[in-house]
CSV table of C-alpha atoms in Angstrom, one decimal:
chain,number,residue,atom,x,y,z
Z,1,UNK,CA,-229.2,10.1,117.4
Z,2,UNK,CA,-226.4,7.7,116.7
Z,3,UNK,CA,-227.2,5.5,114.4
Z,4,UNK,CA,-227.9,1.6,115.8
Z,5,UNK,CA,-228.4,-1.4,114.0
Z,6,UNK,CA,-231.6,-1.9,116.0
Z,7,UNK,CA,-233.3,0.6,114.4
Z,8,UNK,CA,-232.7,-0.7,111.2
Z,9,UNK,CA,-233.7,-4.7,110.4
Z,10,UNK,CA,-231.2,-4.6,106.8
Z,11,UNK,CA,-227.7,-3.9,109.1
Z,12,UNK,CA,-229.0,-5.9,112.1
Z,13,UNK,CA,-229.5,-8.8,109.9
Z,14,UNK,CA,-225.8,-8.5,108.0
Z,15,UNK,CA,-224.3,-8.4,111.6
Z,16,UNK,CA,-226.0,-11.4,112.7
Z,17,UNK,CA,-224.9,-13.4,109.4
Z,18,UNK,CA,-221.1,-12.1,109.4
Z,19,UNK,CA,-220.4,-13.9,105.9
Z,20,UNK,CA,-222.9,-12.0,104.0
Z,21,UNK,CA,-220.8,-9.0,103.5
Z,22,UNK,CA,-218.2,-11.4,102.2
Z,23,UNK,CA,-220.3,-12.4,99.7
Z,24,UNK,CA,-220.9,-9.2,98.8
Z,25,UNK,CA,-217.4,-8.4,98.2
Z,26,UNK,CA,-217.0,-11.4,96.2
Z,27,UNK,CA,-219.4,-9.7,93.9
Z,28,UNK,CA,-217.4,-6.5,94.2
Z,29,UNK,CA,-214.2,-8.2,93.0
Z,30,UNK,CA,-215.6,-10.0,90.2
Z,31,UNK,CA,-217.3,-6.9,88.7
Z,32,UNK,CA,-214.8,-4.3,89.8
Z,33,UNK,CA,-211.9,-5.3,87.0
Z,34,UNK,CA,-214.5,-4.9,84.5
Z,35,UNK,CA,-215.4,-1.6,85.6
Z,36,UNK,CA,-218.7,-2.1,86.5
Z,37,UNK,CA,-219.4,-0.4,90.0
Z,38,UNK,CA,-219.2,3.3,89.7
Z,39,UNK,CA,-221.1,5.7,91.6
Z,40,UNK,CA,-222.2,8.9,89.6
Z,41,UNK,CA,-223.7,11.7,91.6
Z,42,UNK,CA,-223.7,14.3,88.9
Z,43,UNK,CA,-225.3,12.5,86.0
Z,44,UNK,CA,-229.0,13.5,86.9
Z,45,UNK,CA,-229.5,17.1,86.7
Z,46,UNK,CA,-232.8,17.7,87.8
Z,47,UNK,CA,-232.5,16.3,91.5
Z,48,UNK,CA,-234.7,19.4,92.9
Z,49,UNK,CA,-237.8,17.3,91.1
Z,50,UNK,CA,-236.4,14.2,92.4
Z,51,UNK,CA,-236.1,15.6,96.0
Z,52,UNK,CA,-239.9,16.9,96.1
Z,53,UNK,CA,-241.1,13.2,94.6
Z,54,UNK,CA,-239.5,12.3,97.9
Z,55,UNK,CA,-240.7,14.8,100.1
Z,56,UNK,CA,-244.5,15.3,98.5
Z,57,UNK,CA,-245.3,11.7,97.9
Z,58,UNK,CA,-243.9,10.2,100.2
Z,59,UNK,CA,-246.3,11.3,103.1
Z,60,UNK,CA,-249.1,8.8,101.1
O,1,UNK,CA,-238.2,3.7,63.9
O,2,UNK,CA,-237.6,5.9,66.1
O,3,UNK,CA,-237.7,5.6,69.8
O,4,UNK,CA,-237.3,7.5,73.0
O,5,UNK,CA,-234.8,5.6,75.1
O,6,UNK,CA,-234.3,5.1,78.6
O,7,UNK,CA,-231.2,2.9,80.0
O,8,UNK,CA,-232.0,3.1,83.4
O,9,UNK,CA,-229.4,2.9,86.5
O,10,UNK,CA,-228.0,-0.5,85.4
O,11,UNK,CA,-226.6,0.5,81.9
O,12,UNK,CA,-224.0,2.5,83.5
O,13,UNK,CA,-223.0,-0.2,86.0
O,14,UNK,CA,-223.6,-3.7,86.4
O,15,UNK,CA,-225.9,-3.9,82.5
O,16,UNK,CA,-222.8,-1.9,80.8
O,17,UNK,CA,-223.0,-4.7,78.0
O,18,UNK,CA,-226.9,-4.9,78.0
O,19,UNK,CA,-226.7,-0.9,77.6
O,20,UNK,CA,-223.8,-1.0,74.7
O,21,UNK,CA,-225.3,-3.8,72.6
O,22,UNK,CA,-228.8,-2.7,72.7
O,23,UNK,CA,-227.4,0.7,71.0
O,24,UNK,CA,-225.2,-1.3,68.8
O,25,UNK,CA,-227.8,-3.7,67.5
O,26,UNK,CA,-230.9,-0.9,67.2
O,27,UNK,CA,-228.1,0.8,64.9
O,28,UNK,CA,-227.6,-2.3,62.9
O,29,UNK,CA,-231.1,-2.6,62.4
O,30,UNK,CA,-232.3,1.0,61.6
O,31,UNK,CA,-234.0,1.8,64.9
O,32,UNK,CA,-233.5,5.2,66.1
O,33,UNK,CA,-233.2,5.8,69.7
O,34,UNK,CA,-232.9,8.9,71.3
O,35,UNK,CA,-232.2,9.0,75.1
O,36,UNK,CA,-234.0,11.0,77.9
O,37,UNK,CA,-232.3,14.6,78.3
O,38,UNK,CA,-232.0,14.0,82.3
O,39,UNK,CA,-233.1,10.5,83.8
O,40,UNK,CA,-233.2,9.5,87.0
O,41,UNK,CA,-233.8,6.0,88.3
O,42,UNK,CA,-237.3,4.3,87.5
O,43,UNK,CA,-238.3,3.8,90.8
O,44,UNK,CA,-238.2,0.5,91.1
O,45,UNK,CA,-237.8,-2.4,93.6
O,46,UNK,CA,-235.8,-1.0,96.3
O,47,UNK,CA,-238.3,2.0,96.5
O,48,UNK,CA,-240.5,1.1,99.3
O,49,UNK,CA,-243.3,3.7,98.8
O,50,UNK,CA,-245.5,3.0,95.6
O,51,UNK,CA,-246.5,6.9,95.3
O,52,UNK,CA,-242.9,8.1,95.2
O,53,UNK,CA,-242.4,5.0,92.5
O,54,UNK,CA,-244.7,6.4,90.5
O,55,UNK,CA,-243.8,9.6,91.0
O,56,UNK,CA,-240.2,8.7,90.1
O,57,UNK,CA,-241.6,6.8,86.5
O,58,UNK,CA,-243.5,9.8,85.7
O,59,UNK,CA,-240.6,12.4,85.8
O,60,UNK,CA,-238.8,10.2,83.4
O,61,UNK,CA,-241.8,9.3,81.0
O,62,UNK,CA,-243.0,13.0,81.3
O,63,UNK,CA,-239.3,14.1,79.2
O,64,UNK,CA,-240.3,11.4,75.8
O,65,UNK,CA,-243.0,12.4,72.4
O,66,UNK,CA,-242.4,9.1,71.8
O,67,UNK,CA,-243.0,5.9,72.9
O,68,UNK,CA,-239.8,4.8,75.1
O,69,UNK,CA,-238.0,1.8,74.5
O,70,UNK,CA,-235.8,-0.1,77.5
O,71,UNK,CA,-233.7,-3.0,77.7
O,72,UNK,CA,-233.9,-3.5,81.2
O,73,UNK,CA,-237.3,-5.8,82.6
O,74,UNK,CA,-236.8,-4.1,86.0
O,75,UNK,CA,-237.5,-0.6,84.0
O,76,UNK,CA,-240.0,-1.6,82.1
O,77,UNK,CA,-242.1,-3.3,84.7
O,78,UNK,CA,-242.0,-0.4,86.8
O,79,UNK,CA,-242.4,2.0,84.3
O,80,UNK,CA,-245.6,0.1,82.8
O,81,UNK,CA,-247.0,-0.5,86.1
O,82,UNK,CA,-246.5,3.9,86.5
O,83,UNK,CA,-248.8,3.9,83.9
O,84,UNK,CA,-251.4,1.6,84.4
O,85,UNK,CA,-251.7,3.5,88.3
O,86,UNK,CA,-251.8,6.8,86.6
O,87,UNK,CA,-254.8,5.9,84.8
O,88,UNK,CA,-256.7,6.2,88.2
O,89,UNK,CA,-257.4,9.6,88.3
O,90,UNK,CA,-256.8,10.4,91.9
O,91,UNK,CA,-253.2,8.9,90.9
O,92,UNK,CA,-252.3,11.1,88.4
O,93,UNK,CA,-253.7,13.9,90.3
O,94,UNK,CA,-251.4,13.5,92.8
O,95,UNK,CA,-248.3,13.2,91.2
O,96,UNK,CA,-249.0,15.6,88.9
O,97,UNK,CA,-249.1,18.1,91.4
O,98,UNK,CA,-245.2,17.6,91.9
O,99,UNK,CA,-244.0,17.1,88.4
O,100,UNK,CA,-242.4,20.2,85.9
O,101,UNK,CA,-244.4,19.0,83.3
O,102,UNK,CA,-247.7,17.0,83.4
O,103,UNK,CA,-248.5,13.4,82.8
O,104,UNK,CA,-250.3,12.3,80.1
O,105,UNK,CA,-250.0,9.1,79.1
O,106,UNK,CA,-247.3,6.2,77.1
O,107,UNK,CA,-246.4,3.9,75.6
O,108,UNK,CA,-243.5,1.8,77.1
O,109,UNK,CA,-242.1,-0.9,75.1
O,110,UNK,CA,-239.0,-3.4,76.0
O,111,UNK,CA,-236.0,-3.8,73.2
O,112,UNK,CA,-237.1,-7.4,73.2
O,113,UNK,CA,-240.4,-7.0,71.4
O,114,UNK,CA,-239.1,-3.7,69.5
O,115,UNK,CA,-236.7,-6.2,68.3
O,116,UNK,CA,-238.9,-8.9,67.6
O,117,UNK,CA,-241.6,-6.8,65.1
O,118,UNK,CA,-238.5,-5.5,63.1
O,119,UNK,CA,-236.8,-9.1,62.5
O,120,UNK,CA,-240.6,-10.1,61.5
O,121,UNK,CA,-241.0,-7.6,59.0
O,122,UNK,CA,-237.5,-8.9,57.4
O,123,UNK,CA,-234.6,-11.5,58.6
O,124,UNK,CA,-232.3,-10.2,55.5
O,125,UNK,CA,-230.4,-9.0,58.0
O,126,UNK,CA,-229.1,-11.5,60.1
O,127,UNK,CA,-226.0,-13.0,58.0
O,128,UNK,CA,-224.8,-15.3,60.6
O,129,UNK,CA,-227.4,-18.3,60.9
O,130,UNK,CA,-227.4,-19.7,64.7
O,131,UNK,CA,-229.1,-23.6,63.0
O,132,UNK,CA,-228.4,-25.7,65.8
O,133,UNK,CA,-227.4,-23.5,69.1
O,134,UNK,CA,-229.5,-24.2,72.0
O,135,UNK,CA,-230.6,-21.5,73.5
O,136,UNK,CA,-232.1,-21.5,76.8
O,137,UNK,CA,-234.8,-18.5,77.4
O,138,UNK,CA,-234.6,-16.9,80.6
O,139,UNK,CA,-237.5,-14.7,81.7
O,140,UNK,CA,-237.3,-14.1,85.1
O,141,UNK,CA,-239.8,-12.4,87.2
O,142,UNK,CA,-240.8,-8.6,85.3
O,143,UNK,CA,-240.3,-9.0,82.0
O,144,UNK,CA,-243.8,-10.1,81.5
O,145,UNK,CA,-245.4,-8.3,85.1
O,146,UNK,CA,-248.0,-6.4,85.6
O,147,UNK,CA,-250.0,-8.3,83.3
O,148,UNK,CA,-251.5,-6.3,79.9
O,149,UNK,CA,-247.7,-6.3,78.4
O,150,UNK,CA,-246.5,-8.1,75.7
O,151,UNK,CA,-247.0,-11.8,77.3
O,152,UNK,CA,-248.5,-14.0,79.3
O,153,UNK,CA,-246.8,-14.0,83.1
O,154,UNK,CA,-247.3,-18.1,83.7
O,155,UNK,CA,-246.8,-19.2,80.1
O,156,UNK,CA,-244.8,-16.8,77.6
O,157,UNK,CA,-243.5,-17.5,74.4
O,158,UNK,CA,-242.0,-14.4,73.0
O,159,UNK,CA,-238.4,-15.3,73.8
O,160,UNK,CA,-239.0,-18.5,71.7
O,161,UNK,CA,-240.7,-16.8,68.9
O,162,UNK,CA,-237.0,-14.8,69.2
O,163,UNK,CA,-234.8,-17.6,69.1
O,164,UNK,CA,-236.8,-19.2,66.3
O,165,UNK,CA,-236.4,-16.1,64.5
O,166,UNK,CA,-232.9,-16.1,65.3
O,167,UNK,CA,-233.0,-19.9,63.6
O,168,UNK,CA,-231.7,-20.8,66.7
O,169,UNK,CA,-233.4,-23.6,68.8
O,170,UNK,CA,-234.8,-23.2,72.4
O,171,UNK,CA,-234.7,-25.7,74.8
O,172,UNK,CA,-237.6,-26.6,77.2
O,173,UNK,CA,-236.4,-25.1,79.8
O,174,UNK,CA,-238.8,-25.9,83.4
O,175,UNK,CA,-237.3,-23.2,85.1
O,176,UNK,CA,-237.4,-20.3,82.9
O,177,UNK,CA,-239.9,-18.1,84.5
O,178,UNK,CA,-238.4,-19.0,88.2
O,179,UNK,CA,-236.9,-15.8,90.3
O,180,UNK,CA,-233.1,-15.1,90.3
O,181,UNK,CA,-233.2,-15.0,93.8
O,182,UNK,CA,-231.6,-11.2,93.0
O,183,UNK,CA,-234.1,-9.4,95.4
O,184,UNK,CA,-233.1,-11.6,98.3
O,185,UNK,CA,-229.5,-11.6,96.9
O,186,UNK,CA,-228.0,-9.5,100.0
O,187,UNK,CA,-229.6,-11.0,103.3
O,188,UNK,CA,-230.3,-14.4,102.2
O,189,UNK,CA,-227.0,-15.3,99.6
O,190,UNK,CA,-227.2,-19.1,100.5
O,191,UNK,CA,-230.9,-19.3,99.5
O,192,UNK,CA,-230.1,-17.2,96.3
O,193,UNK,CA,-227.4,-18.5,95.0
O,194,UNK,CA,-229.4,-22.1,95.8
O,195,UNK,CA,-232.0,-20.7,93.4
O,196,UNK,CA,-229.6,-19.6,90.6
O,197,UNK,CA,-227.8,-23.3,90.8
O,198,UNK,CA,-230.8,-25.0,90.1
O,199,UNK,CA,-231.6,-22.9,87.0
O,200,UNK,CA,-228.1,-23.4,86.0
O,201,UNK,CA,-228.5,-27.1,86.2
O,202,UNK,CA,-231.9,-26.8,84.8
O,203,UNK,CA,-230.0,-25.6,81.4
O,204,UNK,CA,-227.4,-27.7,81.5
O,205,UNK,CA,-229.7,-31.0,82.0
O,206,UNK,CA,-231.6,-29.6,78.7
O,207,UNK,CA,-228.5,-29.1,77.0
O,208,UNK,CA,-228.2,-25.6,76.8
O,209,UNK,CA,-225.3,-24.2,75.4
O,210,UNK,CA,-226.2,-20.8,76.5
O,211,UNK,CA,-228.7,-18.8,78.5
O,212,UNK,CA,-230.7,-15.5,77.4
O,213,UNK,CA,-232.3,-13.0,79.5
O,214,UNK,CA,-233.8,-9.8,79.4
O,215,UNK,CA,-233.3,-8.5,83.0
O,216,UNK,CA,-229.6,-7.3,84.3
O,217,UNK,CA,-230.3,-8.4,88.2
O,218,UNK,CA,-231.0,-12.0,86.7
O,219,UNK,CA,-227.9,-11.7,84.2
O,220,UNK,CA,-225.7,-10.5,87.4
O,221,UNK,CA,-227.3,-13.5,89.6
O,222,UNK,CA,-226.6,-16.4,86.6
O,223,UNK,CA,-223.3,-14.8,85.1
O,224,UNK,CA,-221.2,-13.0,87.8
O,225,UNK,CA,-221.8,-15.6,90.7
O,226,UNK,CA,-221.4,-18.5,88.6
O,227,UNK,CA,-217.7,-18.9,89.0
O,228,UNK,CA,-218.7,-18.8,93.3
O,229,UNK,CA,-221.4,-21.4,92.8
O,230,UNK,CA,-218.5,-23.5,90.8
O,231,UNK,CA,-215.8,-23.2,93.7
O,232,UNK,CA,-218.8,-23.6,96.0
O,233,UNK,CA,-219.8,-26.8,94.5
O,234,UNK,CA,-216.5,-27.9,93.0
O,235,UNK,CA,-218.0,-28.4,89.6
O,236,UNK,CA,-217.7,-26.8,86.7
O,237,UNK,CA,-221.1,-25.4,85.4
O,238,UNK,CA,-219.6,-22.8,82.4
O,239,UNK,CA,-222.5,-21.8,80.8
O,240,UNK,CA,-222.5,-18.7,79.3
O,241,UNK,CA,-225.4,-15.9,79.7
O,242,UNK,CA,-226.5,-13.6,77.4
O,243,UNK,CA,-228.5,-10.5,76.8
O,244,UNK,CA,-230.9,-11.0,74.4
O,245,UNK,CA,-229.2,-7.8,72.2
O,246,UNK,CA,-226.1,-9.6,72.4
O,247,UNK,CA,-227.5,-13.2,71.0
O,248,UNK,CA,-229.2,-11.0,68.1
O,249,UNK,CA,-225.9,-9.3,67.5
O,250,UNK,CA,-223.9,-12.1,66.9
O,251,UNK,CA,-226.6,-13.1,64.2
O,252,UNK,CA,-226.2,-9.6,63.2
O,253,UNK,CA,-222.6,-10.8,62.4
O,254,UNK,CA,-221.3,-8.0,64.8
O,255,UNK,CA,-218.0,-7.6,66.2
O,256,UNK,CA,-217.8,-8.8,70.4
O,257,UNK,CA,-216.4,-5.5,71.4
O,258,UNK,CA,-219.6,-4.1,70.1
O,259,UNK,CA,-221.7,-6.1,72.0
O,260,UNK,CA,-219.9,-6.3,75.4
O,261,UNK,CA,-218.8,-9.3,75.1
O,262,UNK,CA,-215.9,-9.2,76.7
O,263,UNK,CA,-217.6,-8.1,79.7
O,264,UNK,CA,-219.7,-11.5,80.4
O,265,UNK,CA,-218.3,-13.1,83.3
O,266,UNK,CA,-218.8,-16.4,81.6
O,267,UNK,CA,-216.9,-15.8,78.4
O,268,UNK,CA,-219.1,-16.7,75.3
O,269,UNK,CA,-216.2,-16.8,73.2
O,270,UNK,CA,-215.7,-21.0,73.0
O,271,UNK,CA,-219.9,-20.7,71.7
O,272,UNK,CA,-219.2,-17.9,69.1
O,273,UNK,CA,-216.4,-20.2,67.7
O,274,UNK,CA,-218.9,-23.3,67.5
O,275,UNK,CA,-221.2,-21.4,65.5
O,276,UNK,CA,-218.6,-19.9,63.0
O,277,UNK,CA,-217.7,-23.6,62.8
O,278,UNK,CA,-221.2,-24.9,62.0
O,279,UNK,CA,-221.5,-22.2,59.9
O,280,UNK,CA,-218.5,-23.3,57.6
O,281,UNK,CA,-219.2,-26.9,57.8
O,282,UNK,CA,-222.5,-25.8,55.6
């Protein structure tokens, strides 16, 4: 399924209020020099145990 | 002391400073910390599902022998509140069932209070007396939530019993328990940053010369968007915010590279030098 902003109420509200994402980015550029937005994918080793947190307990 | 220490998401982002000065100033003061083999993230607000929450507090409480220390109020809201729902039994059960290891109970303590009980016990410590700074205390929303921790939600005091310690003075401060506005930050910015301007003005109209928190969503929502609110406004509001590990380092006489410092939006700098100058004029 493609994926459509009706489906989810988070996008569908930052396309109705265009100057949200610019605020956003404001953000980004104040805390981007001091090196403070990093994404890091491989510091968690044990993501298996994370992944069946997720899949067992999420069903309630 | 020693503690088991968890830095949570933040302390390699947005809290780099909060992370860096709460390792520098346990150091200073002879607090051991030693940090979780593998953390993940706590679990907190932006997981919708209170099982999986849980489940994620758990995994990381499940890795400490000892009690586990955070400077973040996020993580230590959500990893007390793991442990109070773990208590039920059909709770633990259940999560239980999915962890390596099983659950069986700790003791979750925030740097603030850690902090707090050492400076108590002996003040010889701090060489660089803060006598006339005003400090206003910020608590935010979690530092004190769910209730049983180390204050009272409504009315808490612990952050002045800090700042006295600190021989600094606190301000009264109406708006220091008010939300950030950081949870509503992304799809409601104008009623957010409306929230973070009033407790901005709230400091400044007692006379604050600097703010203290405990929580790195409040510190991004009062430091890093203050320069937006000043353009917004056209004012100039310049006040800066601190982590509470930073305030206590600079009575700890430490160097601002060591405490981040230099990574504060607001610069603090213009407020270190008045208190080096108060300090001579005694």
């Amino acid at each position: 399924m493609l994926y459509s902003p009706a489906v989810d109420p988070y996008l569908e509200n930052l396309m109705k209020n265009a100057d949200r994402p610019v605020q956003t980015m404001e953000m980004g550029l104040e805390l981007l020099p001091q090196g403070k937005i990093i994404v890091e994918t491989e510091r968690t080793k044990g993501t298996d145990e994370v992944k069946k947190i997720f899949a067992e307990l999420e069903k309630g | 002391m020693k503690l088991a220490y968890y830095p949570g998401c933040v302390s390699r982002s947005t809290g780099k400073e909060m992370d860096l000065s709460t390792r520098t100033v346990c150091a200073a003061l002879g607090i051991e910390l030693e940090e979780l083999p593998d953390w993940s993230c706590c679990g907190a607000t932006h997981v919708p599902n209170e099982f999986v929450s849980i489940g994620l507090a758990a995994r990381n409480i499940i890795q400490a022998d000892l009690p586990i220390m955070t400077a973040c109020s996020i993580c230590y809201s959500n990893l007390r509140n793991a442990v109070q729902r773990l208590e039920v039994p059909e709770v633990r059960s259940k999560v239980n069932a999915v962890l390596t290891k099983r659950y069986e109970g700790a003791q979750i303590r925030h740097v603030l209070d850690v902090i707090l009980e050492v400076l108590q016990k002996n003040d010889e410590r701090l060489v660089v007396p803060l006598k006339d700074l005003k400090v206003a205390p910020y608590y935010g929303c979690l530092l004190t939530r769910p209730v049983g921790g180390l204050d009272s939600p409504e009315f808490p005091t612990i952050m002045e019993k800090f700042i006295k310690t600190l021989k600094a003075e606190s301000v009264n401060f109406g708006l220091k328990t008010f939300c950030c506005g950081g949870p509503i930050f992304m799809p409601q910015e104008k009623a957010a940053a409306d929230i973070v301007y009033r407790i901005l003005k709230d400091a400044r109209k007692a006379d604050a010369e600097v703010v203290v928190t405990v929580c790195p969503l409040c510190h991004l929502m009062l430091d890093a968007r203050q320069k937006t609110l000043e353009a917004r406004h056209d004012e100039k509001i310049g006040i800066p915010v601190l982590y509470v590990t930073q305030l206590v380092g600079i009575a700890l006489g430490l160097g601002p590279e060591e405490l981040g410092l230099n990574m504060n939006s607001v610069s603090p700098m213009a407020m270190i030098e008045r208190i080096y100058e108060r300090m001579t004029e005694k």
